[in-house]
Short mmCIF file of C-alpha atoms and ligand atoms in Angstrom, two decimals:
data_model
loop_
_atom_site.label_atom_id
_atom_site.label_comp_id
_atom_site.label_asym_id
_atom_site.label_seq_id
_atom_site.Cartn_x
_atom_site.Cartn_y
_atom_site.Cartn_z
CA MET U 270 112.02 97.06 110.85
CA ASP U 271 113.52 95.66 113.62
CA ARG U 272 112.79 99.38 114.11
CA ARG U 273 115.08 99.41 116.87
CA ARG U 274 118.51 97.69 116.15
CA PHE U 275 118.82 98.95 112.60
CA LEU U 276 117.89 102.58 113.29
CA VAL U 277 119.90 102.36 116.60
CA THR U 278 123.33 102.05 115.08
CA ALA U 279 123.39 105.44 113.56
CA THR U 280 123.64 106.99 116.84
CA ALA U 281 125.32 104.14 118.54
CA VAL U 282 128.29 104.28 116.23
CA GLY U 283 130.42 106.98 117.74
CA GLY U 284 130.83 105.29 121.22
CA GLY U 285 130.69 101.73 120.26
CA ALA U 286 133.21 101.76 117.06
CA ALA U 287 136.16 102.47 119.17
CA ALA U 288 135.28 99.71 121.65
CA ILE U 289 135.84 97.09 118.77
CA GLY U 290 139.14 95.61 119.10
CA ALA U 291 141.50 95.13 116.11
CA ALA U 292 140.82 91.37 114.76
CA GLY U 293 136.87 91.66 115.79
CA ALA U 294 136.99 95.15 113.72
CA GLY U 295 138.37 93.01 110.69
CA TRP U 296 136.03 89.82 110.92
CA ARG U 297 132.93 92.54 111.38
CA ALA U 298 134.27 94.65 108.54
CA HIS U 299 134.27 91.49 106.33
CA GLU U 300 130.90 90.58 107.33
CA ALA U 301 129.49 93.94 107.24
CA GLY U 302 130.21 94.05 103.50
CA LEU U 303 133.21 96.52 103.42
CA ILE U 304 135.12 93.21 102.14
CA TYR U 305 132.26 91.01 101.76
CA GLN U 306 130.29 91.68 98.95
CA ASP U 307 127.57 89.97 97.11
CA PRO U 308 125.36 91.44 94.56
CA ALA U 309 122.99 88.45 94.32
CA PRO U 310 120.50 89.67 96.90
CA PHE U 311 119.99 92.78 94.91
CA ALA U 312 119.53 91.04 91.34
CA PRO U 313 116.01 90.89 91.07
CA TRP U 314 116.20 94.84 90.74
CA PHE U 315 118.19 94.65 87.55
CA SER U 316 115.87 91.84 86.06
CA LEU U 317 112.94 93.36 84.65
CA GLY U 318 114.51 94.55 81.34
CA GLN U 319 115.28 90.82 80.12
CA TYR U 320 111.57 90.06 79.56
CA GLY U 321 109.84 90.97 76.25
CA PRO U 322 106.14 91.01 75.06
CA GLY U 323 104.15 88.21 76.04
CA GLU U 324 106.57 86.98 78.57
CA ARG U 325 104.24 86.41 81.73
CA GLU U 326 107.39 85.61 83.87
CA GLY U 327 107.80 89.41 83.78
CA LEU U 328 104.50 89.82 85.68
CA CYS U 329 106.49 87.64 88.65
CA ALA U 330 109.52 89.47 88.55
CA ALA U 331 107.76 92.90 88.86
CA ALA U 332 105.61 91.31 91.82
CA ILE U 333 108.48 90.48 94.13
CA LEU U 334 109.73 94.11 93.83
CA ALA U 335 106.77 95.33 95.65
CA SER U 336 106.79 97.14 99.00
CA ASN U 337 105.75 94.68 101.88
CA PRO U 338 105.95 94.86 105.52
CA HIS U 339 109.14 94.57 107.24
CA ASN U 340 110.57 93.24 103.80
CA THR U 341 109.12 89.66 104.97
CA GLN U 342 108.17 89.11 101.16
CA PRO U 343 105.25 87.00 102.56
CA TRP U 344 104.41 85.53 99.20
CA ARG U 345 104.61 82.70 96.58
CA VAL U 346 104.33 83.64 93.07
CA GLY U 347 103.62 81.73 89.89
CA LEU U 348 101.81 81.41 86.89
CA SER U 349 98.86 78.89 85.83
CA ASP U 350 97.28 78.32 82.49
CA ALA U 351 95.59 81.52 82.51
CA ALA U 352 96.54 83.72 85.61
CA LEU U 353 98.88 84.98 87.60
CA VAL U 354 98.82 83.85 91.19
CA VAL U 355 100.15 85.56 94.42
CA GLU U 356 99.98 83.31 97.22
CA ALA U 357 100.57 84.06 101.08
CA ASP U 358 103.37 82.37 102.66
CA GLU U 359 101.73 82.22 106.23
CA ALA U 360 104.86 81.48 107.56
CA ARG U 361 106.53 84.69 106.91
CA HIS U 362 104.58 86.78 109.35
CA LEU U 363 105.18 89.53 111.84
CA GLY U 364 103.66 87.74 114.70
CA ALA U 365 102.25 90.38 117.34
CA PHE U 366 103.11 93.29 114.85
CA ASP U 367 100.37 92.06 112.57
CA PRO U 368 98.30 89.62 114.54
CA PHE U 369 95.46 89.60 111.92
CA ARG U 370 97.84 89.28 108.94
CA ARG U 371 96.49 92.78 107.78
CA GLU U 372 99.62 94.07 106.73
CA MET U 373 100.74 90.83 105.04
CA TRP U 374 97.67 91.03 102.70
CA ILE U 375 98.50 94.90 102.05
CA GLY U 376 101.80 93.23 100.96
CA LEU U 377 100.48 90.88 98.85
CA GLY U 378 98.09 93.31 97.41
CA GLY U 379 101.36 95.36 96.57
CA ALA U 380 103.00 92.57 94.75
CA PHE U 381 99.63 92.16 92.56
CA GLY U 382 99.87 95.89 92.15
CA ALA U 383 103.41 95.77 90.86
CA ALA U 384 102.58 93.18 88.27
CA GLU U 385 99.64 95.05 87.39
CA VAL U 386 102.03 98.15 86.29
CA ALA U 387 104.38 95.75 84.48
CA ALA U 388 101.64 94.31 82.45
CA PRO U 389 101.13 96.61 79.80
CA GLY U 390 104.62 97.00 78.76
CA LEU U 391 104.82 93.43 78.38
CA GLY U 392 101.77 93.28 76.10
CA LEU U 393 99.57 91.85 78.70
CA ALA U 394 96.43 92.72 80.92
CA LEU U 395 95.55 91.48 84.22
CA ALA U 396 91.86 90.94 85.25
CA GLU U 397 90.69 92.20 88.64
CA PRO U 398 92.08 90.00 91.31
CA GLN U 399 90.02 87.25 92.76
CA ILE U 400 90.66 86.04 96.38
CA ALA U 401 90.68 82.29 97.24
CA TRP U 402 90.93 81.01 100.63
CA SER U 403 92.44 78.04 102.36
CA GLY U 404 90.99 78.58 105.88
CA ALA U 405 94.11 78.96 108.13
CA ALA U 406 95.16 82.39 109.73
CA GLY U 407 96.49 84.62 106.92
CA ALA U 408 96.44 81.87 104.13
CA GLY U 409 94.88 82.32 100.68
CA ARG U 410 95.83 83.44 97.21
CA ILE U 411 94.93 86.18 94.65
CA GLU U 412 94.67 85.14 91.10
CA ALA U 413 94.02 87.54 88.13
CA SER U 414 93.59 86.02 84.87
CA ILE U 415 96.28 87.35 82.00
CA ALA U 416 95.20 88.46 78.34
CA ARG U 417 96.92 89.64 75.57
CA ALA U 418 96.96 93.28 74.85
CA ALA U 419 98.95 95.81 72.88
CA VAL U 420 102.27 97.01 74.25
CA ALA U 421 101.92 99.98 75.83
CA PRO U 422 104.14 100.53 78.89
CA HIS U 423 102.44 101.87 82.02
CA PRO U 424 103.69 105.34 83.06
CA LEU U 425 104.75 103.88 86.43
CA ALA U 426 106.60 101.10 84.83
CA ALA U 427 110.07 102.99 84.88
CA ALA U 428 109.65 103.27 88.47
CA LEU U 429 109.30 99.71 89.47
CA ALA U 430 112.97 99.09 89.35
CA GLU U 431 113.92 102.48 90.90
CA ARG U 432 111.30 102.25 93.84
CA ARG U 433 112.70 101.99 97.60
CA THR U 434 111.84 102.84 101.17
CA ASN U 435 113.87 105.90 102.04
CA ARG U 436 114.25 106.13 105.98
CA ALA U 437 116.72 109.12 106.11
CA PRO U 438 115.31 112.57 106.82
CA TYR U 439 113.72 114.40 103.92
CA ASP U 440 113.26 118.41 103.04
CA PRO U 441 110.67 119.35 105.52
CA ALA U 442 109.50 122.03 103.26
CA PRO U 443 105.96 121.36 102.08
CA VAL U 444 105.66 119.43 98.40
CA ALA U 445 104.47 121.92 95.69
CA PRO U 446 100.54 121.29 95.34
CA ASP U 447 100.88 120.91 91.48
CA GLN U 448 103.34 118.12 92.21
CA ILE U 449 101.00 116.55 94.75
CA GLU U 450 98.30 116.75 91.92
CA ARG U 451 100.54 114.70 89.50
CA VAL U 452 101.43 112.23 91.82
CA LEU U 453 97.79 111.40 92.48
CA ALA U 454 96.75 111.59 88.59
CA LEU U 455 99.65 108.99 88.18
CA THR U 456 98.68 106.80 90.88
CA GLY U 457 94.80 106.89 89.77
CA PRO U 458 92.08 105.24 91.72
CA VAL U 459 91.81 101.70 93.15
CA ALA U 460 88.37 100.33 93.86
CA GLY U 461 88.03 99.95 97.75
CA ALA U 462 90.84 101.92 99.11
CA ARG U 463 91.47 105.94 99.31
CA ILE U 464 94.26 108.18 100.00
CA VAL U 465 94.53 111.00 102.14
CA LEU U 466 97.67 113.64 102.36
CA THR U 467 98.20 116.54 104.65
CA GLY U 468 100.98 118.54 105.45
CA ARG U 469 103.32 118.25 108.24
CA GLU U 470 102.02 121.31 109.90
CA THR U 471 98.30 120.99 109.25
CA GLU U 472 96.57 119.76 112.53
CA ALA U 473 95.95 116.08 111.28
CA GLY U 474 99.94 116.13 110.19
CA ARG U 475 100.80 117.14 113.74
CA ARG U 476 98.47 114.70 115.27
CA LEU U 477 99.59 111.74 113.23
CA ALA U 478 103.44 112.77 113.97
CA ALA U 479 102.35 112.58 117.72
CA MET U 480 100.47 109.68 117.70
CA THR U 481 103.38 107.95 115.84
CA LEU U 482 106.08 108.87 118.49
CA GLU U 483 103.57 107.69 121.12
CA ALA U 484 102.98 104.29 119.53
CA THR U 485 106.53 103.81 118.94
CA GLU U 486 107.17 104.05 122.46
CA ALA U 487 104.09 101.60 123.03
CA ILE U 488 105.43 99.11 120.75
CA ASN U 489 108.98 99.48 122.54
CA ALA U 490 107.39 98.74 126.00
CA ASP U 491 105.68 95.47 124.44
CA ALA U 492 108.26 92.60 124.73
CA GLN U 493 106.43 90.33 122.44
CA MET U 494 106.00 92.86 119.65
CA SER U 495 109.78 93.67 119.88
CA ARG U 496 110.82 89.80 119.51
CA ASP U 497 108.72 89.28 116.96
CA GLY U 498 109.79 92.15 114.67
CA HIS U 499 113.74 91.54 115.65
CA VAL U 500 113.15 87.87 113.92
CA TRP U 501 113.33 89.97 110.69
CA PHE U 502 116.46 91.78 111.46
CA ARG U 503 119.52 91.37 109.25
CA ASN U 504 122.48 92.72 111.13
CA THR U 505 125.34 92.22 108.28
CA ALA U 506 125.74 91.96 104.38
CA ARG U 507 126.17 88.30 105.17
CA GLU U 508 123.09 87.82 106.59
CA VAL U 509 121.46 89.84 103.95
CA ALA U 510 123.04 87.50 101.51
CA GLU U 511 121.89 84.45 103.17
CA HIS U 512 118.25 85.42 103.52
CA ARG U 513 117.55 87.95 101.40
CA ASP U 514 114.84 89.70 103.17
CA GLY U 515 114.28 91.48 106.33
CA VAL U 516 115.47 94.83 107.41
CA SER U 517 119.02 95.96 107.83
CA VAL U 518 121.11 98.75 109.09
CA ALA U 519 122.16 99.15 104.97
CA THR U 520 118.41 100.02 104.44
CA ALA U 521 118.20 102.57 107.55
CA GLY U 522 118.74 105.71 105.29
CA LEU U 523 122.22 106.24 107.07
CA SER U 524 125.52 107.54 105.27
CA PRO U 525 127.84 104.92 103.77
CA VAL U 526 130.35 105.49 106.47
CA MET U 527 127.54 105.16 109.14
CA THR U 528 126.06 102.25 107.44
CA ALA U 529 129.37 100.40 107.24
CA LEU U 530 130.27 101.05 110.75
CA GLY U 531 126.75 100.31 112.24
CA GLN U 532 127.06 96.81 110.45
CA MET U 533 130.54 96.45 112.54
CA LEU U 534 128.91 97.09 115.90
CA PRO U 535 128.22 94.41 118.28
CA PRO U 536 124.40 93.73 119.02
CA VAL U 537 122.80 95.91 121.33
CA ASP U 538 119.95 94.98 123.80
CA ALA U 539 116.21 95.63 122.97
CA ALA U 540 115.87 98.56 125.09
CA THR U 541 118.98 100.40 124.07
CA SER U 542 117.84 99.91 120.50
CA GLY U 543 114.19 100.78 121.20
CA ARG U 544 115.75 104.17 122.59
CA TYR U 545 117.41 104.76 119.05
CA TRP U 546 114.61 103.85 117.25
CA LEU U 547 112.44 106.61 118.80
CA ALA U 548 115.43 108.92 118.00
CA SER U 549 115.23 108.09 114.57
CA THR U 550 111.50 108.08 114.32
CA LYS U 551 111.62 111.79 115.62
CA ASP U 552 113.99 112.62 112.88
CA GLN U 553 111.81 111.01 110.23
CA LEU U 554 108.73 112.87 111.58
CA ALA U 555 110.30 116.06 111.59
CA GLY U 556 111.86 115.45 108.06
CA ALA U 557 108.90 115.17 106.42
CA GLY U 558 107.35 117.21 103.71
CA GLY U 559 103.92 115.74 104.47
CA PHE U 560 102.10 112.80 105.67
CA GLY U 561 99.37 110.55 104.41
CA TRP U 562 97.40 107.50 104.92
CA ILE U 563 94.94 105.07 103.08
CA LEU U 564 91.60 104.47 103.91
CA VAL U 565 89.48 101.29 103.60
CA ASP U 566 85.84 100.31 104.50
CA ASP U 567 86.60 97.05 106.56
CA LEU U 568 89.88 96.44 108.33
CA ASP U 569 89.74 92.87 108.22
CA ASP U 570 88.55 92.41 104.65
CA ARG U 571 91.16 91.02 102.54
CA ALA U 572 89.67 92.53 99.30
CA GLY U 573 90.17 95.91 101.07
CA GLN U 574 93.87 95.07 102.12
CA ILE U 575 94.55 94.02 98.64
CA ALA U 576 93.12 97.35 97.34
CA ALA U 577 95.19 99.37 99.85
CA GLY U 578 98.45 97.44 99.03
CA ARG U 579 97.93 98.14 95.26
CA LEU U 580 97.09 101.77 95.80
CA TRP U 581 100.15 102.19 98.10
CA GLN U 582 102.38 100.40 95.41
CA ARG U 583 101.11 102.69 92.74
CA LEU U 584 101.20 105.76 95.24
CA HIS U 585 104.92 104.89 96.14
CA LEU U 586 105.79 104.22 92.39
CA ALA U 587 104.20 107.69 91.50
CA PHE U 588 105.95 109.48 94.11
CA THR U 589 109.33 107.68 92.56
CA ALA U 590 108.47 108.90 89.10
CA GLU U 591 108.19 112.44 90.47
CA GLY U 592 111.56 112.18 92.27
CA LEU U 593 110.05 112.27 95.80
CA ALA U 594 110.81 109.69 98.73
CA ALA U 595 108.46 107.95 101.03
CA GLN U 596 108.25 105.99 103.95
CA PRO U 597 105.62 103.66 105.47
CA LEU U 598 105.09 104.49 109.21
CA ASN U 599 102.76 102.49 110.72
CA GLN U 600 103.08 102.19 114.27
CA VAL U 601 99.68 103.66 115.10
CA PRO U 602 97.75 100.89 113.24
CA GLU U 603 99.94 98.38 114.40
CA MET U 604 99.08 99.33 118.08
CA ALA U 605 95.09 99.46 117.17
CA ASP U 606 95.71 95.85 115.96
CA ARG U 607 97.75 94.80 119.13
CA ASP U 608 94.88 96.42 121.44
CA ARG U 609 92.50 94.30 119.51
CA GLN U 610 94.37 91.12 119.67
CA LEU U 611 94.66 91.23 123.48
CA GLY U 612 90.88 92.11 123.94
CA ARG U 613 92.29 95.10 125.95
CA ASP U 614 90.29 98.61 126.28
CA GLY U 615 93.45 100.45 124.74
CA PRO U 616 93.38 103.95 123.48
CA TRP U 617 94.65 103.21 119.67
CA GLY U 618 91.51 102.09 117.95
CA LYS U 619 90.04 105.10 119.22
CA ARG U 620 92.35 107.63 118.32
CA VAL U 621 93.22 106.10 114.74
CA ALA U 622 89.08 106.24 114.29
CA GLU U 623 89.56 109.90 115.29
CA LEU U 624 92.29 110.71 112.55
CA ALA U 625 90.46 108.99 109.90
CA GLY U 626 87.52 111.19 110.67
CA GLY U 627 84.65 109.23 109.57
CA GLY U 628 85.86 108.71 106.39
CA GLY U 629 86.98 105.13 106.43
CA ARG U 630 89.37 102.90 108.43
CA LEU U 631 92.72 103.88 108.73
CA THR U 632 94.92 100.94 107.24
CA PHE U 633 98.29 102.23 106.49
CA ALA U 634 100.14 105.63 107.35
CA PHE U 635 103.20 107.30 105.57
CA ARG U 636 105.17 110.07 105.14
CA PHE U 637 106.79 111.80 101.85
CA GLY U 638 108.92 114.56 100.96
CA ARG U 639 111.82 115.73 98.84
CA PRO U 640 114.75 113.21 99.37
CA LEU U 641 117.95 114.59 100.71
CA LYS U 642 119.60 111.59 100.42
CA ALA U 643 119.79 108.55 98.16
CA VAL U 644 119.57 105.30 99.75
CA PRO U 645 120.18 101.63 98.49
CA HIS U 646 117.46 98.99 97.50
CA ALA U 647 116.63 96.31 99.87
CA ALA U 648 117.39 92.81 99.27
CA ARG U 649 114.70 90.09 97.33
CA ARG U 650 114.47 86.77 97.36
CA PRO U 651 114.81 85.43 93.74
CA LEU U 652 112.03 84.07 91.57
CA GLU U 653 113.32 80.51 92.20
CA TRP U 654 112.96 80.81 95.90
CA VAL U 655 109.41 82.10 95.85
CA ASP U 656 108.18 80.08 92.74
CA LEU U 657 104.74 78.45 93.42
CA GLN U 658 104.68 74.92 92.36
CA GLY U 659 101.58 73.98 90.40
CA ALA U 660 99.88 77.29 90.62
C1 FMN J 374 102.04 97.05 105.05
C2 FMN J 374 103.40 97.30 105.29
C3 FMN J 374 103.94 98.21 106.34
C4 FMN J 374 105.06 98.64 106.67
N1 FMN J 374 105.42 99.30 107.65
C5 FMN J 374 106.52 100.13 107.84
C6 FMN J 374 106.89 101.10 108.67
O1 FMN J 374 106.42 101.08 109.56
N2 FMN J 374 108.18 101.52 108.81
C7 FMN J 374 108.78 101.55 107.75
O2 FMN J 374 110.08 102.28 107.78
N3 FMN J 374 108.79 100.81 106.53
C8 FMN J 374 107.46 100.18 106.39
N4 FMN J 374 107.39 99.24 105.31
C9 FMN J 374 108.18 99.51 104.29
C10 FMN J 374 108.91 98.05 104.24
O3 FMN J 374 109.54 97.72 105.41
C11 FMN J 374 109.44 97.83 102.82
O4 FMN J 374 108.89 98.25 101.73
C12 FMN J 374 110.54 96.68 102.79
O5 FMN J 374 111.43 96.68 103.86
C13 FMN J 374 111.03 96.47 101.33
O6 FMN J 374 111.98 97.81 101.38
P1 FMN J 374 111.63 98.54 99.63
O7 FMN J 374 110.42 99.17 100.03
O8 FMN J 374 112.63 99.54 99.80
O9 FMN J 374 111.72 97.73 98.91
C14 FMN J 374 105.74 98.82 105.47
C15 FMN J 374 105.61 98.00 104.03
C16 FMN J 374 104.36 97.68 103.81
C17 FMN J 374 103.98 97.06 102.72
#
């Protein structure tokens, strides 16, 4: 996220709000969404019900609701004669946060995973995804042929339009083992990626939490990473309406009042916001029922990244179906990529490997738990904006 600015506002509100003059406050209230309201950025979340049996566009409508890095929505989506196509939009990347476009491709895998869950309810079946390359950094597309099938809604289909990243603290009590089992059964297997779940107070859980905090500090100290993440920050409701992407104060997991006030604050500098992001991360790590991560065989293999994205999408939908909340927390693998990109002998690759414990390469980390607070949806660009011409 602009993991700084948008988390910053929570704590900065007390001091900052008083400093806004009356005229400025009126303008900011308008821009923040207290007066200015536009439902269009959230319309895609309400569109799935309009697609009936055989309507292949419903696959695309589900794909664009997927979890994706920083809400960059790094995709173009379309239908060819016989296939669903999810293509990388290479311009929509996170720069130094994602130097190998690993997260971008996890997001593309997530889009495919969401379509896969929608398919049976539309009387459709998607074949295993095939990857086509174009050679440029990050570029390529996923194609999966579409067949007709009996209409039989997927058990996770109802969660597609309900899922959201919840960045508020959760109940810190562990989630009951039988509920975890139900989540894993609902998720099902995805070839090429594996889930590890652990409690907050296990040794592995404590290690992940400590490493995540330290990685947050390391990102704060990296000016390039800070800048590249910040590009995707949307400060006000008007900016969200204009771009329909990115992360925002509204999705930071704050109370409605704090959310409104947070959007009215003048921008803060990177150092200040970094401090608040760190504070928010501490709250998120303490307010977790458990942690988890996804392992693959090879971090750089696009097929593994797609598998990780499909698996995360299904897992997050399963948490949602079970009334649980989840939030990716990827500071640690992001720092490992950054060390690798800079060719420096940093500690992160080794630390991630130790955490993964020989069971594979850790490509994605998250927390989960019983939610204490409902959170709003993140914006989505409509299908018309991401349509893949001539797929
Ligand atoms: C590869 C990947 C990495 C992500 N990393 C983080 C993260 O470190 N912290 C976080 O709060 N959310 C993270 N997210 C969640 C996205 O920010 C979120 O999916 C996006 O903003 C859209 O919001 P939604 O999930 O509510 O639809 C990640 C998602 C993906 C797919």
